[in-house]
Tab-separated table of C-alpha atoms in Angstrom:
chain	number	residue	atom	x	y	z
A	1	UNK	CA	0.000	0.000	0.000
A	2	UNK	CA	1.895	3.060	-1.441
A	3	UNK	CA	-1.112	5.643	-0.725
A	4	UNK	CA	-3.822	6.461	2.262
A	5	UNK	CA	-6.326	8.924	2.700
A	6	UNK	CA	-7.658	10.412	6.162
A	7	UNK	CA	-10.795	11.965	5.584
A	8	UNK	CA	-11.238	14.821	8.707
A	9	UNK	CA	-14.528	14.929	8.263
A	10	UNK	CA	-15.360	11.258	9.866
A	11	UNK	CA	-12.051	10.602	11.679
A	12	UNK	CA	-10.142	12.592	14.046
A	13	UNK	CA	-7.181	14.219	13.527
A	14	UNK	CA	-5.146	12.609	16.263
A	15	UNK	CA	-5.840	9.949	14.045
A	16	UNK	CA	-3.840	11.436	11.506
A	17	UNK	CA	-1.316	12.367	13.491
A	18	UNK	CA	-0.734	9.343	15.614
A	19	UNK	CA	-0.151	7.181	12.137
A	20	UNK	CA	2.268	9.899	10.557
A	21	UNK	CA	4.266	10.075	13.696
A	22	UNK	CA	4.401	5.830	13.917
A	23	UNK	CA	3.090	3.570	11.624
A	24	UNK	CA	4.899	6.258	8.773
A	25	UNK	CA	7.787	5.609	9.727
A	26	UNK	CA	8.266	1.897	8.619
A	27	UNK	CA	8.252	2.847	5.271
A	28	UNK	CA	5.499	1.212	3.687
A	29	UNK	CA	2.566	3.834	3.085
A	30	UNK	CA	4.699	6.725	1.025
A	31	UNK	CA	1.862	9.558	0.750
A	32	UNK	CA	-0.723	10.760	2.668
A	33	UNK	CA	-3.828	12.678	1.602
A	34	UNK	CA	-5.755	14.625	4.046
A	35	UNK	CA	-9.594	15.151	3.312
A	36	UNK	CA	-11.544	18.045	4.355
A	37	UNK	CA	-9.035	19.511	6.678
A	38	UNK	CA	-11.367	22.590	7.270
A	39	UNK	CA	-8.614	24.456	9.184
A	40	UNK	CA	-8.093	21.779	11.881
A	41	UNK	CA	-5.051	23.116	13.504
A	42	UNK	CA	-2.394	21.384	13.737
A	43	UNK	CA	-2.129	18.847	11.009
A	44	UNK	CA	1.103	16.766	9.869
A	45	UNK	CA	3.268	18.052	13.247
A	46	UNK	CA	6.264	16.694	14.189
A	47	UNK	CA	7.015	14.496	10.879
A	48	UNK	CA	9.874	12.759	11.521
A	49	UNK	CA	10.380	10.609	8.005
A	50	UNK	CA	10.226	10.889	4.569
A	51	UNK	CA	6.627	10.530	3.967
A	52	UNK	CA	4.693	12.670	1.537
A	53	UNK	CA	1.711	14.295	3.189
A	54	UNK	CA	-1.429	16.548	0.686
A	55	UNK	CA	-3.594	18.680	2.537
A	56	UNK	CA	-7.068	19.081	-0.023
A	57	UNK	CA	-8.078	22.378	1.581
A	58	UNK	CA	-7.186	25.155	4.216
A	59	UNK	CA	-5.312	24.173	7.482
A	60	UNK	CA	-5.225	26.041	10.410
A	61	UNK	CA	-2.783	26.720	13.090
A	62	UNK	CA	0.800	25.197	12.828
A	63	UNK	CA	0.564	22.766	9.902
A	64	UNK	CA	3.865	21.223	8.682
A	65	UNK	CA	5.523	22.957	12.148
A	66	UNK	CA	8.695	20.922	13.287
A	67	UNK	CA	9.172	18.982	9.898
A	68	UNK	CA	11.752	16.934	9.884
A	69	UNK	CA	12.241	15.282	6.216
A	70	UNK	CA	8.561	14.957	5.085
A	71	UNK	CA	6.862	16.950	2.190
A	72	UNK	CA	4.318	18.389	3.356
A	73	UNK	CA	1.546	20.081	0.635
A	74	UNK	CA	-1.390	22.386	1.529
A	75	UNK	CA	-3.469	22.953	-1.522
A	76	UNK	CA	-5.144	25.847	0.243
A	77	UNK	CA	-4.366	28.372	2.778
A	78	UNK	CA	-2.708	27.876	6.366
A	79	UNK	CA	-2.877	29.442	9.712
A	80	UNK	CA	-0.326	31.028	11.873
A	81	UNK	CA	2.841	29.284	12.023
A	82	UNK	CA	2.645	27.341	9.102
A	83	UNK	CA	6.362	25.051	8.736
A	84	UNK	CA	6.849	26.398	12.361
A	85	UNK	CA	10.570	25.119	13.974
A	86	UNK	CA	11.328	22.908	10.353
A	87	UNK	CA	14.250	21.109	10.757
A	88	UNK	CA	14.377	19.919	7.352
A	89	UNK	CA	12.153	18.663	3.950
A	90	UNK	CA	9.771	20.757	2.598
A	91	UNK	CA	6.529	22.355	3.373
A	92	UNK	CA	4.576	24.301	0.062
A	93	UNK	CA	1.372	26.011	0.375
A	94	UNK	CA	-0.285	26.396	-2.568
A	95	UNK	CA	-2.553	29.469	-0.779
A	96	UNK	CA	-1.962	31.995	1.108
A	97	UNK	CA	-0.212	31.950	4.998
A	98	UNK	CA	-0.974	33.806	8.087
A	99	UNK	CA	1.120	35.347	10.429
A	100	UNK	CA	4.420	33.854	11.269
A	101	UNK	CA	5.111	31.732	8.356
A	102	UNK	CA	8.156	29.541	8.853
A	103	UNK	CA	8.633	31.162	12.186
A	104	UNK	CA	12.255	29.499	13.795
A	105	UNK	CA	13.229	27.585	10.910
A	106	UNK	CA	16.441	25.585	11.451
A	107	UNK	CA	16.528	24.038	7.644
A	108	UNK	CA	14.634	22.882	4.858
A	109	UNK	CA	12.281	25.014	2.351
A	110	UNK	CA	8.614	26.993	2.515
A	111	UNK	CA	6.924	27.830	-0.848
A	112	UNK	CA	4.250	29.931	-0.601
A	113	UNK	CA	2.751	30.891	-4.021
A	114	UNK	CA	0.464	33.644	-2.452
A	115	UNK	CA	0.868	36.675	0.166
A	116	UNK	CA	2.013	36.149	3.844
A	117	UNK	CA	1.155	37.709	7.103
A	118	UNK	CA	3.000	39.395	9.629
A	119	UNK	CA	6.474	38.235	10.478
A	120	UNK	CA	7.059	35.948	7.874
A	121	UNK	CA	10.256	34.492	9.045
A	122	UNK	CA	10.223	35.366	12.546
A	123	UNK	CA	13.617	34.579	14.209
A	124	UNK	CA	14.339	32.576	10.957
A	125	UNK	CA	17.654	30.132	11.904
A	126	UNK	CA	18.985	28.505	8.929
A	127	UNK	CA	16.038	27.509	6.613
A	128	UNK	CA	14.619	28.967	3.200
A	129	UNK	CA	11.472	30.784	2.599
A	130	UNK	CA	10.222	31.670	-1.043
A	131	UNK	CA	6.816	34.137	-0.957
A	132	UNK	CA	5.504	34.052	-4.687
A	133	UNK	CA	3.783	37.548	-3.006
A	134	UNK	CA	3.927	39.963	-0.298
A	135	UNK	CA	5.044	39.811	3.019
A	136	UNK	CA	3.238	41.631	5.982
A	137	UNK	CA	5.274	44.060	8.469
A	138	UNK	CA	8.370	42.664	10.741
A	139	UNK	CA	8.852	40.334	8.473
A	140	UNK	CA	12.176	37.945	8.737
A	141	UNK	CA	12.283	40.168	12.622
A	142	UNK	CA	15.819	38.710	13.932
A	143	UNK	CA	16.472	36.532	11.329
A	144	UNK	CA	19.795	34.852	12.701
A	145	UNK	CA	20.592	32.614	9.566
A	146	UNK	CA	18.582	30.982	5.984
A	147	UNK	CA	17.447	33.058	3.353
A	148	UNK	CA	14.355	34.609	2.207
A	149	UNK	CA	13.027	35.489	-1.409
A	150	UNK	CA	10.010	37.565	-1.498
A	151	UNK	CA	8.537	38.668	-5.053
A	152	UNK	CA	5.982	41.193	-4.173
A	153	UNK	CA	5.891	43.567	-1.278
A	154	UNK	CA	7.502	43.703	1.741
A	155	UNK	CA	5.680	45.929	4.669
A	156	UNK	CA	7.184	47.793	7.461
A	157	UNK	CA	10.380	47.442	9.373
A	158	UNK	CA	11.559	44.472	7.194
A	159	UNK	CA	14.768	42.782	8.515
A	160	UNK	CA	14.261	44.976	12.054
A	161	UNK	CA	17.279	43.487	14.149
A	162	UNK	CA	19.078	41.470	10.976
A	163	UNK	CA	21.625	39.026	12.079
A	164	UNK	CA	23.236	37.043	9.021
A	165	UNK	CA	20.243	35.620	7.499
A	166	UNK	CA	20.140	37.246	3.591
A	167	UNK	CA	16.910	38.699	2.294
A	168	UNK	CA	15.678	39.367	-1.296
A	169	UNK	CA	12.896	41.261	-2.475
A	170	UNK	CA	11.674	41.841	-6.153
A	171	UNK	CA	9.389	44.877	-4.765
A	172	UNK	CA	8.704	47.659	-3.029
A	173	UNK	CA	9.552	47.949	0.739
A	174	UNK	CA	7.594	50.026	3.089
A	175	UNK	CA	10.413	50.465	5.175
A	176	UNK	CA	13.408	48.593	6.622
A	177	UNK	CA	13.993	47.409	10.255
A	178	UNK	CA	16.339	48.799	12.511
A	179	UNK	CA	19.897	47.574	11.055
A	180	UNK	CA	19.072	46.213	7.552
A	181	UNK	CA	20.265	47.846	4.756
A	182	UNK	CA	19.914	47.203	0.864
A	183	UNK	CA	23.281	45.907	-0.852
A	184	UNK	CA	24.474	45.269	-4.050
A	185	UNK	CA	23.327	41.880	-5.789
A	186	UNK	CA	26.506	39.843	-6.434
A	187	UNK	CA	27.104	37.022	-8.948
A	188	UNK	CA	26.217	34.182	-5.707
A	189	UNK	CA	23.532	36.255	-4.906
A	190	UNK	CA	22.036	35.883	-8.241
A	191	UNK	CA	22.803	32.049	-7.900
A	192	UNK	CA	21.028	31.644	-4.606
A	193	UNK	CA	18.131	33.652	-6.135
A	194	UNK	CA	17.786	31.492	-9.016
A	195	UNK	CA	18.293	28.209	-7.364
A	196	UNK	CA	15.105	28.909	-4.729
A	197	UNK	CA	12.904	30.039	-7.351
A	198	UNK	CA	13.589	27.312	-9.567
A	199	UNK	CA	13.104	24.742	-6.530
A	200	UNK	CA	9.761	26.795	-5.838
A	201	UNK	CA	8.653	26.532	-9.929
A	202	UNK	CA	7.979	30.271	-9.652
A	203	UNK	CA	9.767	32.168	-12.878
A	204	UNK	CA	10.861	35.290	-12.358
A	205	UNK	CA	14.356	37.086	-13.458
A	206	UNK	CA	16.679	37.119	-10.515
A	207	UNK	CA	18.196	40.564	-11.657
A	208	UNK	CA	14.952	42.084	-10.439
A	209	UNK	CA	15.876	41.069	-6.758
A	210	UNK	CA	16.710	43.188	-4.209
A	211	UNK	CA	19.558	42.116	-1.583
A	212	UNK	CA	19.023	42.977	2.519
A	213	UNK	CA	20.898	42.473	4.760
A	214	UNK	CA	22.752	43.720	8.025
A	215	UNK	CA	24.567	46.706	8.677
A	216	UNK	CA	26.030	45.019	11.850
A	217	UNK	CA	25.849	47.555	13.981
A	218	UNK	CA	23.429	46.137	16.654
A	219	UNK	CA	26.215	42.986	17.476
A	220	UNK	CA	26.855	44.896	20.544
A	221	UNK	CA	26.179	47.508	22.776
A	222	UNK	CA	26.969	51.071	21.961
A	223	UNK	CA	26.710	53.052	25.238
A	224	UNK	CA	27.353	56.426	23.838
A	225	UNK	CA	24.559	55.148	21.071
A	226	UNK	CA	22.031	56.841	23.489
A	227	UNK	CA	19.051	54.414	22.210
A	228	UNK	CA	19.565	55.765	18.516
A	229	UNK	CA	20.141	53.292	15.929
């Protein structure tokens, strides 16, 4: 048996969750289809294998959060913290995401073909985030490491508090965070561009990115700084 479906709307999600955290992990059942998730919250947490898990519909709070090497696809719109903590693999959502997208991300990649929310990136720490649209304000907020690629909008105070994680926009930005600043693209910048997009099958030239990144002045405390930055 390569395939099974849950259907949500006759058996409960800890259901779900209980086989994709166990019985997944021999091997033997590859994907996973989810029926009428109706925003449960929650749904595919914790994967810890290789499994490949389809969400038909909107999911609420958390899906895909603390994925460790699982696929994870939500053909429809996700709640806050959607990819939440990944470790690894790759969580796509084929709608639009709330606040806090990929919030904490150690590795692996979120696609998100539409706009998302507030803080988008939220204390990112080594993984990658592709936005086919906008992001909302205090997005990628003390981003410590991964990379972000954002092809619409950006709101306010983007970056605010930068540490080494590397953000590109393709366009406007309502403003930039305390300590980001907009660089030059470079030839690996271009690269890095290119290679996300590609691995999210969105087109779009790379040239028309935008670098940020951080001035790093905020590694340490300035006492004469006077609380102006």
């Amino acid at each position: 048996m390569d395939s099974l479906n849950f259907d949500l709307a006759t058996t409960p999600l800890r259901d779900l969750n209980q086989f994709l955290h166990h019985e997944a992990k021999t091997g033997q059942v590859k994907q996973v289809t989810v029926l009428n998730p109706d925003g449960a919250h929650n749904i595919a947490v914790g994967l810890d294998c290789p499994v490949a898990v389809e969400v038909q519909g909107h999911a609420g709070y958390y899906a895909g959060g603390m994925n460790k090497t699982a696929t994870v696809t939500i053909f429809g719109s996700a709640g806050t913290g959607v990819a939440e903590n990944m470790m690894s693999g790759t969580v796509h959502v084929k709608g639009f995401a709330s606040n806090s997208a990929g919030a904490s991300a150690h590795g692996g990649l979120l696609v998100i073909d539409g706009d998302a929310g507030l803080r988008c990136g939220i204390s990112l720490k080594g993984g990658d985030i592709v936005v086919g649209g906008s992001v909302g304000s205090f997005s990628a907020f003390m981003a410590q490491a991964g990379r972000m690629v954002i092809c619409g909008d950006a709101g306010d105070a983007l970056g605010d508090s930068l540490y080494e994680a590397v953000l590109y926009v393709r366009g406007s930005i309502k403003s930039l965070g305390a300590d980001a600043q907009v660089e030059p693209m470079s030839g690996g910048d271009l690269a890095v561009v290119a290679d996300l997009l590609s691995r999210a099958g969105i087109s779009h030239d790379p040239a028309e990115f935008k670098r940020i990144a951080s001035r790093r002045e905020l590694y340490h405390w300035n006492a004469d700084a006077n609380q102006e930055y």
